Coordinates of C-alpha atoms and ligand atoms in Angstrom, one line a residue:
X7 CA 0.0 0.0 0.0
X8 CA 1.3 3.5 -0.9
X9 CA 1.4 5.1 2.9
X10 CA 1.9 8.7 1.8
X11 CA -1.6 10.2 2.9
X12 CA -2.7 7.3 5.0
X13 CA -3.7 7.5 8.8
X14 CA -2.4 5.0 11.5
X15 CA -3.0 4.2 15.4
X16 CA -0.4 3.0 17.1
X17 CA -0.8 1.5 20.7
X18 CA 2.7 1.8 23.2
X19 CA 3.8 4.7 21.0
X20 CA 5.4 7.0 24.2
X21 CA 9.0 4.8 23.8
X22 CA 10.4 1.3 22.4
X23 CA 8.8 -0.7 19.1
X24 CA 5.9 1.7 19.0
X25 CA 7.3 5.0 19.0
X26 CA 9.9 3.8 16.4
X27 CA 6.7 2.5 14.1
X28 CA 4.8 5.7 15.0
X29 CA 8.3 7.7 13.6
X30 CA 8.5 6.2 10.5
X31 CA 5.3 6.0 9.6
X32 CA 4.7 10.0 9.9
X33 CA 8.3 9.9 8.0
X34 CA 6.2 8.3 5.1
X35 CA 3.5 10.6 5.5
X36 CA 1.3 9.2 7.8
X37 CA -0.7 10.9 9.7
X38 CA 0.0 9.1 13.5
X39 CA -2.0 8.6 16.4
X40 CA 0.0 7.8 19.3
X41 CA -1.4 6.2 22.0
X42 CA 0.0 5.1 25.8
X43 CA -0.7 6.3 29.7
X44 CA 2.6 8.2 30.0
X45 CA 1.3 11.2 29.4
X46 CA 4.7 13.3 28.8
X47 CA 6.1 10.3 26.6
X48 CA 3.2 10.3 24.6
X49 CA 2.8 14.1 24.1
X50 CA 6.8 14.8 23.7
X51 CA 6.7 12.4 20.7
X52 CA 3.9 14.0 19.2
X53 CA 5.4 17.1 19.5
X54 CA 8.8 15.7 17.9
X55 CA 6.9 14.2 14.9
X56 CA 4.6 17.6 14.7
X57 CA 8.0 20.0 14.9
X58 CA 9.0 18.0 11.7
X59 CA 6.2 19.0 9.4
X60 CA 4.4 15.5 10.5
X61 CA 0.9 15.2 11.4
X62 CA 0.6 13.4 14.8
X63 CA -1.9 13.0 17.5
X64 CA -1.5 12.2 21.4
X65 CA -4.3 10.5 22.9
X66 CA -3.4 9.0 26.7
X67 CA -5.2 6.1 27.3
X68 CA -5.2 2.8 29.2
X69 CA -6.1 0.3 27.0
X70 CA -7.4 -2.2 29.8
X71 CA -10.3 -0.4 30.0
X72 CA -13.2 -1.4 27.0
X73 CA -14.9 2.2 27.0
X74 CA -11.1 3.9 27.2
X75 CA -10.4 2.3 23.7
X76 CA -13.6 3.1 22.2
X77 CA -13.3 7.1 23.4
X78 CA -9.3 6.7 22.0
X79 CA -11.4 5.5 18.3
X80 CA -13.7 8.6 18.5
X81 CA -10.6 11.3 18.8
X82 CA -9.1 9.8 15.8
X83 CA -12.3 10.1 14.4
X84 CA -12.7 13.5 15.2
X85 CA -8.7 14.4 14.3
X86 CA -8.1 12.2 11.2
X87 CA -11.6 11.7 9.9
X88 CA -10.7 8.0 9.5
X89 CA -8.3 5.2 10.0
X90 CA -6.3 2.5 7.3
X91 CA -3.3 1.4 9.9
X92 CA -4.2 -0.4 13.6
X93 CA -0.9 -1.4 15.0
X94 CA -1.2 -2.9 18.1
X95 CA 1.9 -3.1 20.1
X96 CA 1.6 -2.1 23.6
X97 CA 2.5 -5.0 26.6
X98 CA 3.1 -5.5 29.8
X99 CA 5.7 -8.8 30.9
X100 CA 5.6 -9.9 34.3
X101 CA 8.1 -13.2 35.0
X102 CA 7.6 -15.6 37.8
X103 CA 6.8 -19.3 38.3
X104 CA 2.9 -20.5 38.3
X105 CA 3.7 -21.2 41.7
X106 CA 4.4 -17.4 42.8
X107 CA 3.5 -15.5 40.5
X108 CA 0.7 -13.0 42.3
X109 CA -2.6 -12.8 40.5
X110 CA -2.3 -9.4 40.2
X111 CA 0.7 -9.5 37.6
X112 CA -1.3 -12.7 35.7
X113 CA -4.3 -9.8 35.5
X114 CA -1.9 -7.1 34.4
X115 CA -0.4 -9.2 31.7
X116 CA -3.4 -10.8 30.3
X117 CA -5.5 -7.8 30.3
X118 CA -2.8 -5.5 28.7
X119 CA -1.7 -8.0 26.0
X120 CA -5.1 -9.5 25.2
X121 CA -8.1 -7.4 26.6
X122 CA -6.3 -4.4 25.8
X123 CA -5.8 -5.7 21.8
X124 CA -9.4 -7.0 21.7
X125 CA -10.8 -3.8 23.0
X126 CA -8.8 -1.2 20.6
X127 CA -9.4 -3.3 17.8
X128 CA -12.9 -3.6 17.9
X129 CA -13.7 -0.1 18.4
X130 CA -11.6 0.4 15.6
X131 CA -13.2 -2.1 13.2
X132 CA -16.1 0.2 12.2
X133 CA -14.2 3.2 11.2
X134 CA -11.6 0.8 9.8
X135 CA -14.3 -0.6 7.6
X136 CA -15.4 3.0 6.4
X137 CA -11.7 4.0 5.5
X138 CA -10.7 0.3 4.1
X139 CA -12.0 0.6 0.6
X140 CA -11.9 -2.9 -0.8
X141 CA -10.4 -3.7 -4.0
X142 CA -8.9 -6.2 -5.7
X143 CA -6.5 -3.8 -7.4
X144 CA -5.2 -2.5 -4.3
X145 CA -5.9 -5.4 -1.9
X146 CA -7.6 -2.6 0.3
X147 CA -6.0 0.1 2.2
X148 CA -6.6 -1.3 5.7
X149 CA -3.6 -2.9 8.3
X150 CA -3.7 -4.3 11.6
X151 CA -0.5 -5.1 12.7
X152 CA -0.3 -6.9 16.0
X153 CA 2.8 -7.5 17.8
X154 CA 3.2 -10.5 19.2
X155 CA 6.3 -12.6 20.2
X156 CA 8.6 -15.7 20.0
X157 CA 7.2 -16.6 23.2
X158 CA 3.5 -17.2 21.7
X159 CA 5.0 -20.2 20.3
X160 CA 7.8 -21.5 23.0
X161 CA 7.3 -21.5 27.0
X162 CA 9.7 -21.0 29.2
X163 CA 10.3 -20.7 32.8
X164 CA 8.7 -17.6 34.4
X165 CA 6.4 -17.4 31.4
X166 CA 3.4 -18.9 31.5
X167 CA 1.5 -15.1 31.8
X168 CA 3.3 -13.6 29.0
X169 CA 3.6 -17.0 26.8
X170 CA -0.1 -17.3 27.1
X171 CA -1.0 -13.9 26.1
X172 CA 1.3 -14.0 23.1
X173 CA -0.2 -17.5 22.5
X174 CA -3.2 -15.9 22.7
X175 CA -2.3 -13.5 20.1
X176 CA -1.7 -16.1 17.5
X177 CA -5.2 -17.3 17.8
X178 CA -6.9 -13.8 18.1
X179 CA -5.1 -12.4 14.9
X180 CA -5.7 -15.8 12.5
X181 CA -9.4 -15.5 13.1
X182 CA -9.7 -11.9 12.8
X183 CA -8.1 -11.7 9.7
X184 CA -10.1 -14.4 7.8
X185 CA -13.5 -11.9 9.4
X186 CA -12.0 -9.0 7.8
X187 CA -10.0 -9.9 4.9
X188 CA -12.6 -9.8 2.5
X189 CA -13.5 -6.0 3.8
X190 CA -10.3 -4.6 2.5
X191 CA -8.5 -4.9 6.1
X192 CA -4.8 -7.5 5.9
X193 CA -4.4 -8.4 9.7
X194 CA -0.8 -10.1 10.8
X195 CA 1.3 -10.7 13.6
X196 CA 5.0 -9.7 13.9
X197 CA 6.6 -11.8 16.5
X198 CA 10.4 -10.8 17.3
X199 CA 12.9 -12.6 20.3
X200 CA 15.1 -10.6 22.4
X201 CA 14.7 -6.6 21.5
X202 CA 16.9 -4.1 22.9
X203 CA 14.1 -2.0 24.8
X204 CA 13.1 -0.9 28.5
X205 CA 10.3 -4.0 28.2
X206 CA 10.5 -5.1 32.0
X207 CA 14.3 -3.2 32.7
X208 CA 14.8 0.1 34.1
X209 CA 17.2 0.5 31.1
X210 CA 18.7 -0.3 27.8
X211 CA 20.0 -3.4 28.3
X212 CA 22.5 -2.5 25.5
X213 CA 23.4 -6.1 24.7
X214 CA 24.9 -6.3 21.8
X215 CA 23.4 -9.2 20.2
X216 CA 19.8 -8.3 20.6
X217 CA 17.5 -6.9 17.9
X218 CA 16.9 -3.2 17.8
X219 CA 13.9 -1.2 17.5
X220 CA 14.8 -0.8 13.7
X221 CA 14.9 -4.7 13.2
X222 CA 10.3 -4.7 14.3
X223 CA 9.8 -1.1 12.3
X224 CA 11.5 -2.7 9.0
X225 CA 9.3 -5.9 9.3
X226 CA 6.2 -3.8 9.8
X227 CA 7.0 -1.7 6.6
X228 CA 7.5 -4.5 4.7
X229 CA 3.9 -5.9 5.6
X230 CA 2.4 -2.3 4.9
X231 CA 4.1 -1.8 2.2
X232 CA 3.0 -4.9 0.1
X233 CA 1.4 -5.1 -3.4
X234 CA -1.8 -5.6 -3.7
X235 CA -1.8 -9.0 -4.1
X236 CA 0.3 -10.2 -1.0
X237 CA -0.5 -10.5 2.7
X238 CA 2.6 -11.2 4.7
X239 CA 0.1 -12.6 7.5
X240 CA 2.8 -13.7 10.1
X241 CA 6.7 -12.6 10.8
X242 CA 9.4 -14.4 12.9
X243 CA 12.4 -12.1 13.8
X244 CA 15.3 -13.6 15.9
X245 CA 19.0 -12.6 16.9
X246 CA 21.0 -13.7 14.3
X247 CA 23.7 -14.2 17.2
X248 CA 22.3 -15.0 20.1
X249 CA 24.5 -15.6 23.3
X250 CA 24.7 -19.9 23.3
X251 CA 22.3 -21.7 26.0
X252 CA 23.7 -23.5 28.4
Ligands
LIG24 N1 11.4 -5.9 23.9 C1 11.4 -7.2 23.6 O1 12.3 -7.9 23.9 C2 10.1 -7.7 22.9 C3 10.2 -9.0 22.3 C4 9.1 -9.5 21.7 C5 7.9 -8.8 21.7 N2 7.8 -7.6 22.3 C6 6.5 -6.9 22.3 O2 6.7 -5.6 21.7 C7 5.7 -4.7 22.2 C8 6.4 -3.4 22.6 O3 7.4 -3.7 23.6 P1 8.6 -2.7 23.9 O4 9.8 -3.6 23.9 O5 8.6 -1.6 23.0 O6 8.3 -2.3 25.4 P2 8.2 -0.9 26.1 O7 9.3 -0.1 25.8 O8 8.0 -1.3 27.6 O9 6.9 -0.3 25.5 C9 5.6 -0.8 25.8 C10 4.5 0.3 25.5 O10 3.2 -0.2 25.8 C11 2.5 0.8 26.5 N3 1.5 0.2 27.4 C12 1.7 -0.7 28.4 N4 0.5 -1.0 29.0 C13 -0.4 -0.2 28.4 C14 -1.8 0.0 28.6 N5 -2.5 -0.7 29.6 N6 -2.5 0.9 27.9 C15 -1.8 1.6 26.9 N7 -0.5 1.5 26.6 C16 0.2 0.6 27.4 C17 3.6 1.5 27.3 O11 3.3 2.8 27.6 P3 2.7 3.3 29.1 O12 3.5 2.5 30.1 O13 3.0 4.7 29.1 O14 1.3 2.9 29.0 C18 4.8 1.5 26.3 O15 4.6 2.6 25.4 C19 5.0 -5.4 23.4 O16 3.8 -6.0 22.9 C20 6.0 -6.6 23.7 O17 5.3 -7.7 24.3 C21 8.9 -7.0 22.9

């Protein structure tokens, strides 16, 4: 899809994967809606994309709640006047054993990572479905990109809240896009390993080995950017040189 004039939502988009999606999308021409609770992060990346000629939105928002999502939908309504691009990236990780791991972080995780994706998209569908225009010469100008993970399709210990709600994932994204395929809307899931972000650290890790920010954004354009004819429906990015397990 030629992105130059589209309009995009992206969930997370105050640091990390989203904000780098939400950077080169404007660069494109999109016009961005960036979504997250931080509120400075949120509005001092708006402002960064606006201060280059972009067109970008700040909307503050926790996703968690159902009626949150659908007032985030209205104010790109209001702004953009529609929506072609849904990437839903934003998630929470909290690691411990079944054994100890407290309800409370089970809740977080699954209602961030699942709830939260399930509530943004569906208030989104109907506007999608207005902006989408169907056709089979150019396969539609609706996305939803869902970021997933490696670890929706391998467990590990400390995982089982975050593995299930990228499992989860896998099964929410397959069925949605056979509902909306047809409608001019290609859904997919990007699923990376090990990215160098501040996902559950207080800082960059800066391990050298890991995937960058860049790595997810370039994989996301690549699905967006498409011909008409091709959905790129699921992505598996891993370190090329990952430290060896022992
Ligand atoms: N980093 C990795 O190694 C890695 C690997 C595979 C997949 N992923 C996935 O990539 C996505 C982005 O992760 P990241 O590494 O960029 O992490 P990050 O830097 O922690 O960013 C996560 C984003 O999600 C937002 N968010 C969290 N809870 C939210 C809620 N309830 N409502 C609205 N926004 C919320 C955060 O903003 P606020 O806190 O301000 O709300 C933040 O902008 C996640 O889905 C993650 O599971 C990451």
């Amino acid at each position: 899809m030629e992105l130059q004039g589209k309009i995009a939502l992206i969930t997370g988009a105050g640091r990390g994967i989203g904000r780098a999606i939400a950077r080169d999308l404007a660069d494109r021409g999109v016009s961005v809606a960036l979504l997250g609770r931080t509120e400075e992060q949120i509005r001092a990346e708006a402002e960064a994309i606006s201060s280059v000629g972009g067109r970008a939105l700040s909307i503050v928002c926790d996703l968690r709640t159902a009626s949150a999502a659908q007032r985030a939908v209205e104010t790109v309504r209001e702004h953009f006047g529609g929506l072609n691009i849904l990437i839903n990236n934003a998630g929470v990780g909290r690691f411990a054993t079944v054994a100890e791991m407290d309800p409370a972080d089970w809740d977080a995780v699954l209602r961030t990572n699942l709830d939260g994706v399930f509530y943004i998209t569906r208030a989104a569908l109907p506007l999608m479905f207005e902006t989408a225009n169907p056709s089979a010469q150019t396969g539609g100008d609706g996305f939803i990109v869902n970021i997933g993970s490696l670890a929706g399709k391998t467990g590990f210990v400390n995982g089982a809240a975050y593995c299930a709600s990228k499992w989860g994932l896998i099964g929410f994204t397959e069925s949605l896009m056979l509902e909306v395929r047809d409608k001019g809307i290609r859904t997919s899931i990007v699923m990376p390993g090990s990215v160098d972000t501040t996902f559950n650290v207080k800082g960059l890790n800066q391990s050298e080995w890991k995937l960058t920010d860049r790595d997810i954004t370039d994989a996301v354009l690549g699905i967006l950017e498409a011909s008409a004819k091709a959905h790129i429906s699921r992505v598996e990015i891993r370190p090329n040189n990952p430290p060896p397990k022992r």
